[in-house]
Amino acid sequence: MIGFVGWVLRRVVAEAERLYYDPAVVGGELKALEEQLAAGLIGEEEFDRREDALLDRLAETRRRAEGQERTA
């Protein structure tokens, strides 16, 4: 039973990471962020902070993809 729970947890974490680093998801979040800025819902400072975090995620996505290409 413990082995099964561990397997399930590993699968959940893997799926969460896949979604977190999915370029399409990050791109959608960037677009929504730009819309919030344009609508005046957030200021420049908040936009810059959140944009930096999203761009870091995209960079990590590229690093992960390059790592997988090397091991394939």
Short mmCIF file of N, CA, C and O in Angstrom, two decimals:
data_model
loop_
_atom_site.label_atom_id
_atom_site.label_comp_id
_atom_site.label_asym_id
_atom_site.label_seq_id
_atom_site.Cartn_x
_atom_site.Cartn_y
_atom_site.Cartn_z
N MET A 1 0.83 -1.20 0.00
CA MET A 1 0.00 0.00 0.00
C MET A 1 0.87 1.26 0.00
O MET A 1 0.58 2.19 -0.72
N ILE A 2 1.93 1.28 0.81
CA ILE A 2 2.80 2.46 0.88
C ILE A 2 3.46 2.70 -0.48
O ILE A 2 3.58 3.83 -0.92
N GLY A 3 3.85 1.62 -1.16
CA GLY A 3 4.45 1.76 -2.48
C GLY A 3 3.49 2.39 -3.47
O GLY A 3 3.88 3.22 -4.29
N PHE A 4 2.22 2.02 -3.39
CA PHE A 4 1.21 2.58 -4.28
C PHE A 4 1.02 4.07 -4.00
O PHE A 4 0.94 4.87 -4.93
N VAL A 5 0.95 4.44 -2.74
CA VAL A 5 0.79 5.85 -2.38
C VAL A 5 1.97 6.67 -2.88
O VAL A 5 1.80 7.76 -3.43
N GLY A 6 3.17 6.13 -2.72
CA GLY A 6 4.36 6.81 -3.22
C GLY A 6 4.30 6.99 -4.72
O GLY A 6 4.64 8.05 -5.25
N TRP A 7 3.86 5.95 -5.44
CA TRP A 7 3.73 6.03 -6.88
C TRP A 7 2.73 7.11 -7.28
O TRP A 7 2.99 7.91 -8.18
N VAL A 8 1.59 7.14 -6.60
CA VAL A 8 0.55 8.14 -6.89
C VAL A 8 1.11 9.54 -6.64
O VAL A 8 0.93 10.45 -7.46
N LEU A 9 1.79 9.73 -5.54
CA LEU A 9 2.35 11.05 -5.23
C LEU A 9 3.38 11.47 -6.29
O LEU A 9 3.40 12.64 -6.70
N ARG A 10 4.22 10.55 -6.72
CA ARG A 10 5.19 10.88 -7.77
C ARG A 10 4.49 11.28 -9.06
O ARG A 10 4.91 12.21 -9.74
N ARG A 11 3.42 10.59 -9.40
CA ARG A 11 2.65 10.93 -10.61
C ARG A 11 2.00 12.30 -10.49
O ARG A 11 2.00 13.06 -11.44
N VAL A 12 1.45 12.61 -9.33
CA VAL A 12 0.81 13.91 -9.12
C VAL A 12 1.85 15.02 -9.23
O VAL A 12 1.62 16.04 -9.89
N VAL A 13 2.99 14.84 -8.62
CA VAL A 13 4.06 15.84 -8.69
C VAL A 13 4.54 16.01 -10.13
O VAL A 13 4.74 17.13 -10.61
N ALA A 14 4.72 14.91 -10.84
CA ALA A 14 5.18 14.98 -12.23
C ALA A 14 4.18 15.74 -13.09
O ALA A 14 4.57 16.57 -13.92
N GLU A 15 2.91 15.49 -12.90
CA GLU A 15 1.88 16.20 -13.69
C GLU A 15 1.84 17.68 -13.32
O GLU A 15 1.71 18.54 -14.19
N ALA A 16 1.96 17.99 -12.05
CA ALA A 16 1.96 19.39 -11.62
C ALA A 16 3.16 20.12 -12.23
O ALA A 16 3.02 21.26 -12.70
N GLU A 17 4.32 19.48 -12.24
CA GLU A 17 5.50 20.10 -12.84
C GLU A 17 5.33 20.26 -14.34
O GLU A 17 5.72 21.28 -14.91
N ARG A 18 4.75 19.28 -14.99
CA ARG A 18 4.52 19.37 -16.43
C ARG A 18 3.65 20.57 -16.76
O ARG A 18 3.96 21.36 -17.66
N LEU A 19 2.58 20.76 -16.02
CA LEU A 19 1.70 21.90 -16.25
C LEU A 19 2.38 23.22 -15.89
O LEU A 19 2.23 24.21 -16.59
N TYR A 20 3.12 23.23 -14.79
CA TYR A 20 3.79 24.44 -14.33
C TYR A 20 4.78 24.95 -15.36
O TYR A 20 4.91 26.15 -15.57
N TYR A 21 5.49 24.04 -16.02
CA TYR A 21 6.52 24.43 -16.97
C TYR A 21 6.05 24.37 -18.43
O TYR A 21 6.84 24.57 -19.34
N ASP A 22 4.78 24.10 -18.67
CA ASP A 22 4.26 24.04 -20.03
C ASP A 22 4.32 25.44 -20.66
O ASP A 22 3.73 26.39 -20.14
N PRO A 23 5.04 25.58 -21.79
CA PRO A 23 5.18 26.90 -22.42
C PRO A 23 3.84 27.53 -22.79
O PRO A 23 3.69 28.75 -22.69
N ALA A 24 2.86 26.73 -23.19
CA ALA A 24 1.55 27.28 -23.54
C ALA A 24 0.86 27.86 -22.31
O ALA A 24 0.23 28.93 -22.38
N VAL A 25 0.99 27.18 -21.18
CA VAL A 25 0.39 27.67 -19.93
C VAL A 25 1.07 28.97 -19.51
O VAL A 25 0.40 29.96 -19.18
N VAL A 26 2.39 28.98 -19.56
CA VAL A 26 3.13 30.19 -19.17
C VAL A 26 2.80 31.34 -20.11
O VAL A 26 2.59 32.48 -19.68
N GLY A 27 2.71 31.05 -21.40
CA GLY A 27 2.34 32.08 -22.37
C GLY A 27 0.97 32.67 -22.09
O GLY A 27 0.76 33.88 -22.17
N GLY A 28 0.03 31.82 -21.73
CA GLY A 28 -1.31 32.28 -21.36
C GLY A 28 -1.28 33.16 -20.12
O GLY A 28 -1.99 34.17 -20.04
N GLU A 29 -0.43 32.78 -19.16
CA GLU A 29 -0.31 33.59 -17.95
C GLU A 29 0.34 34.94 -18.26
O GLU A 29 -0.05 35.96 -17.68
N LEU A 30 1.30 34.95 -19.18
CA LEU A 30 1.91 36.23 -19.59
C LEU A 30 0.88 37.14 -20.26
O LEU A 30 0.82 38.34 -19.99
N LYS A 31 0.07 36.55 -21.13
CA LYS A 31 -0.97 37.33 -21.80
C LYS A 31 -1.97 37.90 -20.80
O LYS A 31 -2.33 39.08 -20.86
N ALA A 32 -2.40 37.08 -19.86
CA ALA A 32 -3.34 37.54 -18.83
C ALA A 32 -2.71 38.65 -17.99
O ALA A 32 -3.39 39.62 -17.63
N LEU A 33 -1.43 38.51 -17.71
CA LEU A 33 -0.73 39.53 -16.93
C LEU A 33 -0.69 40.85 -17.67
O LEU A 33 -0.94 41.91 -17.10
N GLU A 34 -0.41 40.80 -18.97
CA GLU A 34 -0.40 42.01 -19.80
C GLU A 34 -1.78 42.66 -19.82
O GLU A 34 -1.90 43.89 -19.78
N GLU A 35 -2.82 41.84 -19.88
CA GLU A 35 -4.18 42.36 -19.87
C GLU A 35 -4.50 43.04 -18.54
O GLU A 35 -5.17 44.07 -18.51
N GLN A 36 -4.02 42.46 -17.44
CA GLN A 36 -4.24 43.08 -16.13
C GLN A 36 -3.56 44.44 -16.05
O GLN A 36 -4.13 45.39 -15.51
N LEU A 37 -2.35 44.52 -16.60
CA LEU A 37 -1.63 45.80 -16.61
C LEU A 37 -2.38 46.82 -17.46
O LEU A 37 -2.59 47.96 -17.02
N ALA A 38 -2.81 46.41 -18.65
CA ALA A 38 -3.52 47.32 -19.56
C ALA A 38 -4.84 47.80 -18.95
O ALA A 38 -5.24 48.95 -19.17
N ALA A 39 -5.48 46.94 -18.18
CA ALA A 39 -6.76 47.30 -17.56
C ALA A 39 -6.57 48.10 -16.28
O ALA A 39 -7.55 48.54 -15.67
N GLY A 40 -5.33 48.28 -15.86
CA GLY A 40 -5.07 49.04 -14.64
C GLY A 40 -5.30 48.25 -13.36
O GLY A 40 -5.38 48.84 -12.28
N LEU A 41 -5.39 46.92 -13.48
CA LEU A 41 -5.63 46.10 -12.30
C LEU A 41 -4.37 45.89 -11.47
O LEU A 41 -4.46 45.59 -10.28
N ILE A 42 -3.22 46.01 -12.12
CA ILE A 42 -1.94 45.92 -11.43
C ILE A 42 -1.04 47.04 -11.92
O ILE A 42 -1.24 47.58 -13.01
N GLY A 43 -0.06 47.39 -11.12
CA GLY A 43 0.88 48.44 -11.48
C GLY A 43 2.11 47.87 -12.17
O GLY A 43 2.29 46.65 -12.27
N GLU A 44 2.96 48.77 -12.64
CA GLU A 44 4.18 48.38 -13.34
C GLU A 44 5.09 47.49 -12.47
O GLU A 44 5.66 46.52 -12.95
N GLU A 45 5.22 47.86 -11.20
CA GLU A 45 6.11 47.10 -10.31
C GLU A 45 5.62 45.66 -10.15
O GLU A 45 6.40 44.72 -10.24
N GLU A 46 4.33 45.50 -9.92
CA GLU A 46 3.75 44.16 -9.79
C GLU A 46 3.89 43.40 -11.10
O GLU A 46 4.23 42.21 -11.11
N PHE A 47 3.62 44.07 -12.21
CA PHE A 47 3.76 43.45 -13.52
C PHE A 47 5.19 42.95 -13.72
O PHE A 47 5.40 41.80 -14.11
N ASP A 48 6.17 43.81 -13.45
CA ASP A 48 7.58 43.44 -13.65
C ASP A 48 7.97 42.24 -12.79
O ASP A 48 8.65 41.33 -13.27
N ARG A 49 7.52 42.23 -11.55
CA ARG A 49 7.85 41.14 -10.64
C ARG A 49 7.27 39.82 -11.15
O ARG A 49 7.97 38.80 -11.24
N ARG A 50 6.01 39.85 -11.51
CA ARG A 50 5.36 38.63 -11.96
C ARG A 50 5.84 38.20 -13.34
O ARG A 50 5.98 37.00 -13.61
N GLU A 51 6.13 39.16 -14.21
CA GLU A 51 6.66 38.84 -15.53
C GLU A 51 8.02 38.15 -15.40
O GLU A 51 8.30 37.17 -16.09
N ASP A 52 8.87 38.67 -14.52
CA ASP A 52 10.18 38.05 -14.31
C ASP A 52 10.05 36.59 -13.88
O ASP A 52 10.77 35.72 -14.37
N ALA A 53 9.11 36.33 -12.99
CA ALA A 53 8.90 34.95 -12.52
C ALA A 53 8.44 34.06 -13.67
O ALA A 53 8.90 32.92 -13.80
N LEU A 54 7.54 34.57 -14.51
CA LEU A 54 7.06 33.77 -15.64
C LEU A 54 8.17 33.54 -16.66
O LEU A 54 8.30 32.44 -17.21
N LEU A 55 8.99 34.54 -16.91
CA LEU A 55 10.10 34.38 -17.85
C LEU A 55 11.13 33.39 -17.30
O LEU A 55 11.73 32.63 -18.07
N ASP A 56 11.32 33.38 -15.99
CA ASP A 56 12.20 32.38 -15.37
C ASP A 56 11.65 30.97 -15.61
O ASP A 56 12.41 30.04 -15.87
N ARG A 57 10.33 30.82 -15.51
CA ARG A 57 9.73 29.51 -15.77
C ARG A 57 9.95 29.09 -17.21
O ARG A 57 10.25 27.92 -17.50
N LEU A 58 9.83 30.03 -18.16
CA LEU A 58 10.08 29.70 -19.56
C LEU A 58 11.53 29.28 -19.77
O LEU A 58 11.81 28.33 -20.51
N ALA A 59 12.45 29.98 -19.14
CA ALA A 59 13.86 29.63 -19.26
C ALA A 59 14.11 28.23 -18.70
O ALA A 59 14.85 27.43 -19.29
N GLU A 60 13.48 27.90 -17.59
CA GLU A 60 13.63 26.57 -16.99
C GLU A 60 13.03 25.51 -17.92
O GLU A 60 13.58 24.42 -18.07
N THR A 61 11.95 25.84 -18.59
CA THR A 61 11.34 24.93 -19.55
C THR A 61 12.32 24.60 -20.66
O THR A 61 12.48 23.44 -21.03
N ARG A 62 13.00 25.62 -21.15
CA ARG A 62 14.00 25.40 -22.21
C ARG A 62 15.16 24.55 -21.71
O ARG A 62 15.63 23.66 -22.42
N ARG A 63 15.63 24.83 -20.50
CA ARG A 63 16.72 24.02 -19.93
C ARG A 63 16.30 22.56 -19.79
O ARG A 63 17.07 21.65 -20.11
N ARG A 64 15.08 22.34 -19.34
CA ARG A 64 14.59 20.97 -19.18
C ARG A 64 14.49 20.27 -20.54
O ARG A 64 14.85 19.11 -20.67
N ALA A 65 13.99 20.99 -21.54
CA ALA A 65 13.86 20.41 -22.87
C ALA A 65 15.22 20.07 -23.45
O ALA A 65 15.40 19.00 -24.05
N GLU A 66 16.20 20.93 -23.27
CA GLU A 66 17.54 20.65 -23.76
C GLU A 66 18.14 19.44 -23.04
O GLU A 66 18.80 18.63 -23.67
N GLY A 67 17.89 19.32 -21.77
CA GLY A 67 18.38 18.17 -21.00
C GLY A 67 17.75 16.88 -21.49
O GLY A 67 18.42 15.85 -21.57
N GLN A 68 16.48 16.91 -21.82
CA GLN A 68 15.82 15.71 -22.32
C GLN A 68 16.31 15.33 -23.71
O GLN A 68 16.43 14.18 -24.03
N GLU A 69 16.62 16.34 -24.54
CA GLU A 69 17.14 16.07 -25.87
C GLU A 69 18.51 15.40 -25.79
O GLU A 69 18.83 14.54 -26.58
N ARG A 70 19.31 15.80 -24.81
CA ARG A 70 20.65 15.21 -24.66
C ARG A 70 20.58 13.76 -24.20
O ARG A 70 21.43 12.96 -24.54
N THR A 71 19.56 13.45 -23.37
CA THR A 71 19.46 12.09 -22.84
C THR A 71 18.71 11.16 -23.77
O THR A 71 18.71 9.95 -23.58
N ALA A 72 18.04 11.71 -24.76
CA ALA A 72 17.23 10.88 -25.69
C ALA A 72 18.09 10.24 -26.76
O ALA A 72 19.17 10.53 -27.03
#
